Every structure is written in C-alpha cells, then in structure tokens.
Amino acid sequence: MTPGRPVPPPLAKPVTPKPAAPAPAGSGVIASNDGVLAAAYGATSPDSGLVPLTLARRTPGADDVEIAIEFCGLCHSDVHAVRGEWGGQSWPLVPGHEIVGTVSRVGSAVTDFVPGDRVGVGCMVDSCRECESCLDGLEQYCENGMTATYGAVDRRNGGSLTQGGYSSSVVVDRRYVLRVPESLDPAAVAPLLCAGVTTFSPLRHFDVEEGDVVGVVGLGGLGHMGVKLAKAMGAKVVVFTTSESKVPAALELGADEVVLSRDEAAMDAANRTIDLIIDTVAAPHDLNPLFRTLRVDGALFQLGLPSEAMPPVNPRALIRRRIAYAGSLIGGIAETQEMLDFCAEHGVVADVEVVRADQLNEAYDRMVAGDVKYRFVLDTSTLQVPAKEADA
C-alpha cells in the first residue's frame, strides 16, 4: 500500500466540429429553439418540502451534452440543502447530483458522446479548468471553486443557479459527463457518482491491494460502498459499528470481520491490525480509539462531515505510529470514470431502493431516521409533465 498514488489525467480531449443532433420527442420535456422545459421536484423555501417545479434548461452549446435523466440518487447532503440547514441558499432549488440518463443531443464540438449513450453526472458540472488542481485532474479541489451540480452560480453560463437531477433533463459541458458502462444497472449506478467515488478515491490514493486491511467506520450509504470497493480491491475488510444489529448486514456485504466499537475488549483486540480506515460517520465521535487500531504508517480518512465539533484528536496517537489523519472529497472526473470502469469490471453497484417522485418527502424523512438500505434513487419517469412556464 503506497500513499500518494498519482491521479489519472483529465478527460479533456481535442475536438472537431460536428453538427448538433435534433432534440427528440420524449416524456418529461418540451423542446423549443431556446432549450427545453423540464419537469422537476424541488424546494421553494426551507419549509416547503419537495414540490413539482418546471425548469428551463439551456440550449446545448458547442461543448454541451443534453441528457434525458432516467435515475437520480438521493444523497443526505440533498436533505441538508433543501431544508436550509447549510444556510445561504437561493430558491427555488432542485437537488440531485447522482444523475444517470441517456444523451438526447450534443453540441457541434462534441465527439466524445452521441445520442443514445448512457452517461452520468456527479457532484460538479464545471471548474476553472486552469488552476493546478484542474490541470492535474483534481477538479473537485479547484482553487477557484468547482461549480456544484445544484445550488451554485454557473459563471460560464450567465451566472444562473445550477439545478440538479430531480429532473427530466439536464445540459452539462462534455468535460464533466461520465460514460456509464452498459453492463451495470443504471438505477444502482446512480449512487456511485457520489457515494461510490467518495469511498473509491481514498482507497485508490493509498493504492489498496490484496493483503491490506481496510477498516470502514459506519455502514450507511458511504460505508456500504466502502466495504464493496475495498473487497473488490482484494483487501480484508473490518467494519467498525456501534450497533450490534449491523453485524449481519456488514457480513452480508462482504466484510470479513465486524468490531463493536463500544466494546473495549474488541477494540483492544483490534490494536495495530488495520492499514487504512475510511470513516463515513457524519455525527461527532471520538477518533482516538480508532487511531489505536492502525499500524505504523496507517491512515484514517475522514469522509463523513459532522455538523458539530468533533472531540479533540490526541497528537500522541498520531506521532507514536506515524499515522496520517486526512480528509477526502469525492473524486475528479478521470478518477470517477476509473471508478465506474472498475465497478463494471468487478460487478460492484450500490444497494438501492427506487422511489417515485411523490415519495421523495417520505424518503427524506426516512433518510434522517436511518431507515434506508442503503441508498434511495428517484425514478424520473414518475415526474409530472412540465408546465408551460418555468419556475427556474
């Protein structure tokens, strides 16, 4: 296991002009010379819940890909954004950054994709493309700020607010569109575009391979992907959980061992046995007992983002074994494509429950209550017909 694995280069390629394909007729969109009106579900205020909306999607430019959305995953960050829990939000807001669909038309300079291709869009739809991070294929760390798939100012397209994938269509620059392998279930692929790459990236950064021991803290949407991906890389997987009820589920997903982190004897037995930990828990918790399970030169990657302060880290635990405590944010475009191809090769997808548009608010409540195994995915064919005028 070697830290600092190089990141693949960006996907940008030279292009040659090509005529745009006409917009096809289809459910959920109304085509016009000015783009399309797309059916959507979103929030009009922090207290509105998710309600039917209509979006005006732009006409594809030379480098754009228009996508007829089939499925969109529900991420817990969607709940925080829609309910105004992160503050500073503009309304109306259509969430969704785990998008899978088919290409409906492309711009004149697009040669990477053609109508009918199955594609995906993850957590970002643009970045500056000029800073060191972008040039290194690390667009998620863009030094001028990446453009999130929803709720962000789209500086390259007139400063409009980006709107996400709880929608029948979306238009995205080709550089931020992923190719989805046809061998994978498109509904179960959707969460890979956030939860999948978020766990894949630190595993790849440390070049996890057969013989390594990977600890996964928490068994939710992120954690269950961490187990599957680490196993596919050949690692032994140890799940740390506070809940005895999660033990059978962890073993069913492929974990080799489950440690109840509230059991002091079990934690003592795990001392110096783990090479790398990915921590997916989004609630405050004490990391110091986890550091003691790491070997010399081990690392703990924080993926969950607690809303409140964490208990302090004891530097002694890090110093005595040269342990690294790090964070990681989704993945770049090239790395996300690598993840999708890896998942196709190994048959890895998310465990999902597909929901209708009229079940979205109930699904949000169930996510908050932890009543999902392991990710919800919206079937966009259940969206209403768009209105004649756009809400956003």
Short mmCIF file of N, CA and C in Angstrom, two decimals, residues 122-233:
data_model
loop_
_atom_site.label_atom_id
_atom_site.label_comp_id
_atom_site.label_asym_id
_atom_site.label_seq_id
_atom_site.Cartn_x
_atom_site.Cartn_y
_atom_site.Cartn_z
N GLY A 122 -21.99 13.67 -11.88
CA GLY A 122 -21.84 13.61 -10.43
C GLY A 122 -22.01 14.95 -9.76
N CYS A 123 -21.13 15.25 -8.82
CA CYS A 123 -21.32 16.39 -7.92
C CYS A 123 -20.90 17.73 -8.50
N MET A 124 -20.28 17.74 -9.67
CA MET A 124 -19.84 19.02 -10.24
C MET A 124 -20.10 19.03 -11.74
N VAL A 125 -20.35 20.25 -12.24
CA VAL A 125 -20.62 20.42 -13.67
C VAL A 125 -19.66 21.41 -14.31
N ASP A 126 -18.71 21.92 -13.54
CA ASP A 126 -17.70 22.81 -14.11
C ASP A 126 -16.64 23.10 -13.04
N SER A 127 -15.53 23.66 -13.50
CA SER A 127 -14.47 24.18 -12.63
C SER A 127 -13.69 25.17 -13.48
N CYS A 128 -12.67 25.78 -12.92
CA CYS A 128 -11.99 26.84 -13.67
C CYS A 128 -11.21 26.31 -14.86
N ARG A 129 -10.75 25.04 -14.78
CA ARG A 129 -10.02 24.37 -15.86
C ARG A 129 -8.61 24.93 -16.07
N GLU A 130 -8.17 25.82 -15.22
CA GLU A 130 -6.87 26.48 -15.41
C GLU A 130 -5.93 26.33 -14.24
N CYS A 131 -6.43 26.11 -13.05
CA CYS A 131 -5.58 26.05 -11.86
C CYS A 131 -4.81 24.72 -11.84
N GLU A 132 -3.87 24.62 -10.92
CA GLU A 132 -3.03 23.42 -10.84
C GLU A 132 -3.87 22.18 -10.55
N SER A 133 -4.87 22.32 -9.67
CA SER A 133 -5.71 21.17 -9.35
C SER A 133 -6.47 20.68 -10.57
N CYS A 134 -7.08 21.60 -11.31
CA CYS A 134 -7.83 21.20 -12.50
C CYS A 134 -6.93 20.55 -13.54
N LEU A 135 -5.74 21.11 -13.74
CA LEU A 135 -4.83 20.56 -14.74
C LEU A 135 -4.29 19.20 -14.32
N ASP A 136 -4.32 18.91 -13.02
CA ASP A 136 -3.88 17.61 -12.52
C ASP A 136 -5.02 16.59 -12.46
N GLY A 137 -6.20 16.96 -12.96
CA GLY A 137 -7.33 16.04 -12.89
C GLY A 137 -7.99 15.98 -11.53
N LEU A 138 -7.80 17.02 -10.73
CA LEU A 138 -8.38 17.10 -9.39
C LEU A 138 -9.38 18.25 -9.34
N GLU A 139 -10.34 18.22 -10.26
CA GLU A 139 -11.29 19.33 -10.38
C GLU A 139 -12.08 19.57 -9.09
N GLN A 140 -12.26 18.52 -8.29
CA GLN A 140 -13.02 18.69 -7.05
C GLN A 140 -12.32 19.63 -6.07
N TYR A 141 -11.01 19.82 -6.26
CA TYR A 141 -10.23 20.73 -5.42
C TYR A 141 -9.88 22.02 -6.15
N CYS A 142 -10.66 22.37 -7.15
CA CYS A 142 -10.42 23.57 -7.95
C CYS A 142 -10.12 24.76 -7.05
N GLU A 143 -9.01 25.44 -7.32
CA GLU A 143 -8.58 26.53 -6.46
C GLU A 143 -9.44 27.78 -6.61
N ASN A 144 -10.25 27.82 -7.66
CA ASN A 144 -11.19 28.92 -7.84
C ASN A 144 -12.63 28.50 -7.57
N GLY A 145 -12.78 27.29 -7.08
CA GLY A 145 -14.10 26.80 -6.70
C GLY A 145 -14.77 26.05 -7.83
N MET A 146 -15.03 24.75 -7.62
CA MET A 146 -15.77 23.99 -8.61
C MET A 146 -17.22 24.49 -8.63
N THR A 147 -17.93 24.20 -9.73
CA THR A 147 -19.35 24.53 -9.83
C THR A 147 -20.15 23.28 -9.51
N ALA A 148 -20.86 23.31 -8.39
CA ALA A 148 -21.64 22.14 -7.96
C ALA A 148 -22.83 21.93 -8.90
N THR A 149 -23.30 20.71 -8.96
CA THR A 149 -24.37 20.33 -9.87
C THR A 149 -25.68 21.05 -9.55
N TYR A 150 -25.86 21.43 -8.31
CA TYR A 150 -27.03 22.24 -7.97
C TYR A 150 -26.68 23.26 -6.89
N GLY A 151 -27.43 24.37 -6.91
CA GLY A 151 -27.26 25.39 -5.89
C GLY A 151 -26.01 26.23 -6.01
N ALA A 152 -25.37 26.24 -7.19
CA ALA A 152 -24.14 27.01 -7.38
C ALA A 152 -24.32 28.02 -8.52
N VAL A 153 -23.55 29.08 -8.46
CA VAL A 153 -23.57 30.07 -9.54
C VAL A 153 -22.79 29.51 -10.73
N ASP A 154 -23.45 29.45 -11.87
CA ASP A 154 -22.84 28.92 -13.09
C ASP A 154 -22.19 30.08 -13.84
N ARG A 155 -20.94 30.36 -13.50
CA ARG A 155 -20.25 31.54 -14.03
C ARG A 155 -20.03 31.47 -15.54
N ARG A 156 -19.97 30.28 -16.08
CA ARG A 156 -19.72 30.14 -17.52
C ARG A 156 -21.00 30.25 -18.34
N ASN A 157 -22.15 30.28 -17.66
CA ASN A 157 -23.43 30.33 -18.36
C ASN A 157 -24.34 31.42 -17.78
N GLY A 158 -23.81 32.61 -17.73
CA GLY A 158 -24.61 33.77 -17.38
C GLY A 158 -24.89 33.97 -15.91
N GLY A 159 -24.24 33.22 -15.05
CA GLY A 159 -24.44 33.41 -13.62
C GLY A 159 -25.73 32.85 -13.08
N SER A 160 -26.38 31.97 -13.84
CA SER A 160 -27.62 31.35 -13.35
C SER A 160 -27.30 30.34 -12.26
N LEU A 161 -28.32 29.94 -11.50
CA LEU A 161 -28.16 28.96 -10.44
C LEU A 161 -28.28 27.56 -11.03
N THR A 162 -27.30 26.71 -10.75
CA THR A 162 -27.40 25.34 -11.25
C THR A 162 -28.53 24.61 -10.55
N GLN A 163 -29.22 23.76 -11.30
CA GLN A 163 -30.33 22.97 -10.78
C GLN A 163 -30.05 21.50 -11.09
N GLY A 164 -30.36 20.63 -10.12
CA GLY A 164 -29.88 19.26 -10.17
C GLY A 164 -30.76 18.24 -10.85
N GLY A 165 -30.56 17.00 -10.44
CA GLY A 165 -31.05 15.85 -11.19
C GLY A 165 -32.40 15.30 -10.83
N TYR A 166 -33.12 15.92 -9.87
CA TYR A 166 -34.51 15.50 -9.65
C TYR A 166 -35.32 16.14 -10.77
N SER A 167 -35.03 15.76 -11.96
CA SER A 167 -35.49 16.46 -13.15
C SER A 167 -35.49 15.51 -14.33
N SER A 168 -36.23 15.88 -15.37
CA SER A 168 -36.30 15.01 -16.55
C SER A 168 -35.15 15.23 -17.51
N SER A 169 -34.42 16.34 -17.40
CA SER A 169 -33.29 16.56 -18.30
C SER A 169 -32.30 17.52 -17.66
N VAL A 170 -31.09 17.53 -18.24
CA VAL A 170 -30.06 18.46 -17.79
C VAL A 170 -29.08 18.65 -18.95
N VAL A 171 -28.42 19.82 -18.99
CA VAL A 171 -27.42 20.12 -20.00
C VAL A 171 -26.10 20.38 -19.29
N VAL A 172 -25.06 19.65 -19.68
CA VAL A 172 -23.77 19.70 -18.98
C VAL A 172 -22.64 19.73 -20.00
N ASP A 173 -21.60 20.50 -19.71
CA ASP A 173 -20.40 20.50 -20.56
C ASP A 173 -19.84 19.08 -20.63
N ARG A 174 -19.41 18.68 -21.81
CA ARG A 174 -18.96 17.31 -22.05
C ARG A 174 -17.81 16.90 -21.13
N ARG A 175 -16.99 17.87 -20.67
CA ARG A 175 -15.84 17.55 -19.84
C ARG A 175 -16.24 17.00 -18.47
N TYR A 176 -17.51 17.18 -18.11
CA TYR A 176 -17.97 16.77 -16.78
C TYR A 176 -19.04 15.68 -16.88
N VAL A 177 -19.09 15.03 -18.04
CA VAL A 177 -20.03 13.94 -18.28
C VAL A 177 -19.25 12.62 -18.25
N LEU A 178 -19.78 11.62 -17.57
CA LEU A 178 -19.14 10.32 -17.44
C LEU A 178 -19.83 9.29 -18.33
N ARG A 179 -19.07 8.33 -18.80
CA ARG A 179 -19.65 7.23 -19.57
C ARG A 179 -20.02 6.10 -18.61
N VAL A 180 -21.29 5.68 -18.62
CA VAL A 180 -21.77 4.63 -17.73
C VAL A 180 -21.72 3.29 -18.46
N PRO A 181 -20.99 2.31 -17.93
CA PRO A 181 -20.91 1.01 -18.58
C PRO A 181 -22.29 0.36 -18.72
N GLU A 182 -22.57 -0.18 -19.89
CA GLU A 182 -23.88 -0.75 -20.16
C GLU A 182 -24.15 -2.00 -19.34
N SER A 183 -23.10 -2.63 -18.81
CA SER A 183 -23.30 -3.87 -18.04
C SER A 183 -23.89 -3.63 -16.66
N LEU A 184 -23.93 -2.37 -16.22
CA LEU A 184 -24.39 -2.07 -14.86
C LEU A 184 -25.83 -1.56 -14.86
N ASP A 185 -26.58 -1.93 -13.83
CA ASP A 185 -27.96 -1.46 -13.64
C ASP A 185 -27.93 0.06 -13.46
N PRO A 186 -28.57 0.83 -14.34
CA PRO A 186 -28.46 2.29 -14.25
C PRO A 186 -28.98 2.87 -12.93
N ALA A 187 -30.02 2.28 -12.36
CA ALA A 187 -30.52 2.79 -11.08
C ALA A 187 -29.49 2.59 -9.98
N ALA A 188 -28.84 1.43 -9.97
CA ALA A 188 -27.86 1.13 -8.93
C ALA A 188 -26.53 1.82 -9.17
N VAL A 189 -26.31 2.34 -10.40
CA VAL A 189 -25.11 3.11 -10.69
C VAL A 189 -25.18 4.50 -10.09
N ALA A 190 -26.39 5.08 -10.05
CA ALA A 190 -26.51 6.50 -9.66
C ALA A 190 -25.73 6.86 -8.39
N PRO A 191 -25.87 6.12 -7.28
CA PRO A 191 -25.12 6.50 -6.08
C PRO A 191 -23.61 6.37 -6.21
N LEU A 192 -23.14 5.63 -7.21
CA LEU A 192 -21.69 5.54 -7.40
C LEU A 192 -21.09 6.91 -7.70
N LEU A 193 -21.89 7.81 -8.27
CA LEU A 193 -21.39 9.11 -8.71
C LEU A 193 -21.13 10.06 -7.56
N CYS A 194 -21.55 9.68 -6.36
CA CYS A 194 -21.18 10.44 -5.15
C CYS A 194 -20.62 9.48 -4.11
N ALA A 195 -21.47 8.61 -3.57
CA ALA A 195 -21.03 7.69 -2.51
C ALA A 195 -19.93 6.77 -3.01
N GLY A 196 -20.04 6.31 -4.26
CA GLY A 196 -19.04 5.40 -4.79
C GLY A 196 -17.67 6.04 -4.92
N VAL A 197 -17.61 7.18 -5.59
CA VAL A 197 -16.30 7.80 -5.81
C VAL A 197 -15.74 8.40 -4.53
N THR A 198 -16.61 8.80 -3.60
CA THR A 198 -16.13 9.35 -2.32
C THR A 198 -15.35 8.31 -1.54
N THR A 199 -15.77 7.04 -1.62
CA THR A 199 -15.04 5.98 -0.92
C THR A 199 -13.92 5.40 -1.78
N PHE A 200 -14.11 5.38 -3.10
CA PHE A 200 -13.09 4.86 -4.01
C PHE A 200 -11.82 5.72 -3.97
N SER A 201 -11.97 7.04 -3.92
CA SER A 201 -10.82 7.93 -4.04
C SER A 201 -9.75 7.70 -2.97
N PRO A 202 -10.09 7.65 -1.67
CA PRO A 202 -9.03 7.40 -0.69
C PRO A 202 -8.46 5.99 -0.78
N LEU A 203 -9.29 5.01 -1.17
CA LEU A 203 -8.77 3.66 -1.34
C LEU A 203 -7.72 3.63 -2.46
N ARG A 204 -8.00 4.34 -3.56
CA ARG A 204 -7.06 4.40 -4.67
C ARG A 204 -5.83 5.25 -4.31
N HIS A 205 -6.06 6.33 -3.56
CA HIS A 205 -4.94 7.21 -3.18
C HIS A 205 -3.89 6.42 -2.41
N PHE A 206 -4.34 5.47 -1.58
CA PHE A 206 -3.41 4.63 -0.82
C PHE A 206 -3.14 3.31 -1.53
N ASP A 207 -3.58 3.20 -2.77
CA ASP A 207 -3.28 2.04 -3.60
C ASP A 207 -3.55 0.73 -2.85
N VAL A 208 -4.75 0.62 -2.33
CA VAL A 208 -5.15 -0.58 -1.60
C VAL A 208 -5.08 -1.79 -2.52
N GLU A 209 -4.54 -2.89 -2.01
CA GLU A 209 -4.36 -4.10 -2.80
C GLU A 209 -4.53 -5.33 -1.92
N GLU A 210 -4.43 -6.48 -2.56
CA GLU A 210 -4.60 -7.74 -1.83
C GLU A 210 -3.60 -7.82 -0.68
N GLY A 211 -4.09 -8.22 0.48
CA GLY A 211 -3.26 -8.33 1.67
C GLY A 211 -3.38 -7.16 2.61
N ASP A 212 -3.88 -6.01 2.13
CA ASP A 212 -4.11 -4.87 3.01
C ASP A 212 -5.35 -5.10 3.86
N VAL A 213 -5.39 -4.43 4.98
CA VAL A 213 -6.55 -4.50 5.87
C VAL A 213 -7.18 -3.11 5.94
N VAL A 214 -8.43 -3.02 5.52
CA VAL A 214 -9.15 -1.74 5.48
C VAL A 214 -10.26 -1.75 6.51
N GLY A 215 -10.29 -0.72 7.34
CA GLY A 215 -11.38 -0.54 8.29
C GLY A 215 -12.40 0.43 7.73
N VAL A 216 -13.68 0.12 7.90
CA VAL A 216 -14.76 1.00 7.46
C VAL A 216 -15.59 1.34 8.70
N VAL A 217 -15.67 2.62 9.00
CA VAL A 217 -16.43 3.08 10.17
C VAL A 217 -17.79 3.56 9.69
N GLY A 218 -18.85 2.90 10.15
CA GLY A 218 -20.21 3.25 9.75
C GLY A 218 -20.65 2.41 8.56
N LEU A 219 -21.94 2.08 8.51
CA LEU A 219 -22.45 1.19 7.45
C LEU A 219 -23.69 1.78 6.81
N GLY A 220 -23.59 3.05 6.42
CA GLY A 220 -24.69 3.67 5.69
C GLY A 220 -24.41 3.68 4.20
N GLY A 221 -24.88 4.75 3.52
CA GLY A 221 -24.69 4.86 2.08
C GLY A 221 -23.24 4.85 1.68
N LEU A 222 -22.39 5.61 2.38
CA LEU A 222 -20.95 5.61 2.09
C LEU A 222 -20.30 4.31 2.55
N GLY A 223 -20.60 3.91 3.77
CA GLY A 223 -19.93 2.74 4.35
C GLY A 223 -20.16 1.47 3.56
N HIS A 224 -21.37 1.26 3.07
CA HIS A 224 -21.62 0.00 2.35
C HIS A 224 -20.85 -0.02 1.04
N MET A 225 -20.64 1.18 0.42
CA MET A 225 -19.82 1.22 -0.78
C MET A 225 -18.35 0.99 -0.44
N GLY A 226 -17.90 1.51 0.70
CA GLY A 226 -16.53 1.28 1.12
C GLY A 226 -16.22 -0.20 1.28
N VAL A 227 -17.16 -0.93 1.88
CA VAL A 227 -16.97 -2.38 2.05
C VAL A 227 -16.85 -3.06 0.69
N LYS A 228 -17.78 -2.76 -0.21
CA LYS A 228 -17.79 -3.43 -1.51
C LYS A 228 -16.53 -3.12 -2.32
N LEU A 229 -16.12 -1.86 -2.34
CA LEU A 229 -14.97 -1.47 -3.15
C LEU A 229 -13.67 -2.02 -2.58
N ALA A 230 -13.50 -1.95 -1.27
CA ALA A 230 -12.27 -2.48 -0.66
C ALA A 230 -12.16 -3.98 -0.89
N LYS A 231 -13.27 -4.70 -0.78
CA LYS A 231 -13.25 -6.14 -1.06
C LYS A 231 -12.88 -6.41 -2.51
N ALA A 232 -13.43 -5.61 -3.44
CA ALA A 232 -13.12 -5.80 -4.85
C ALA A 232 -11.65 -5.54 -5.15
N MET A 233 -11.00 -4.71 -4.33
CA MET A 233 -9.57 -4.44 -4.49
C MET A 233 -8.70 -5.53 -3.86
#
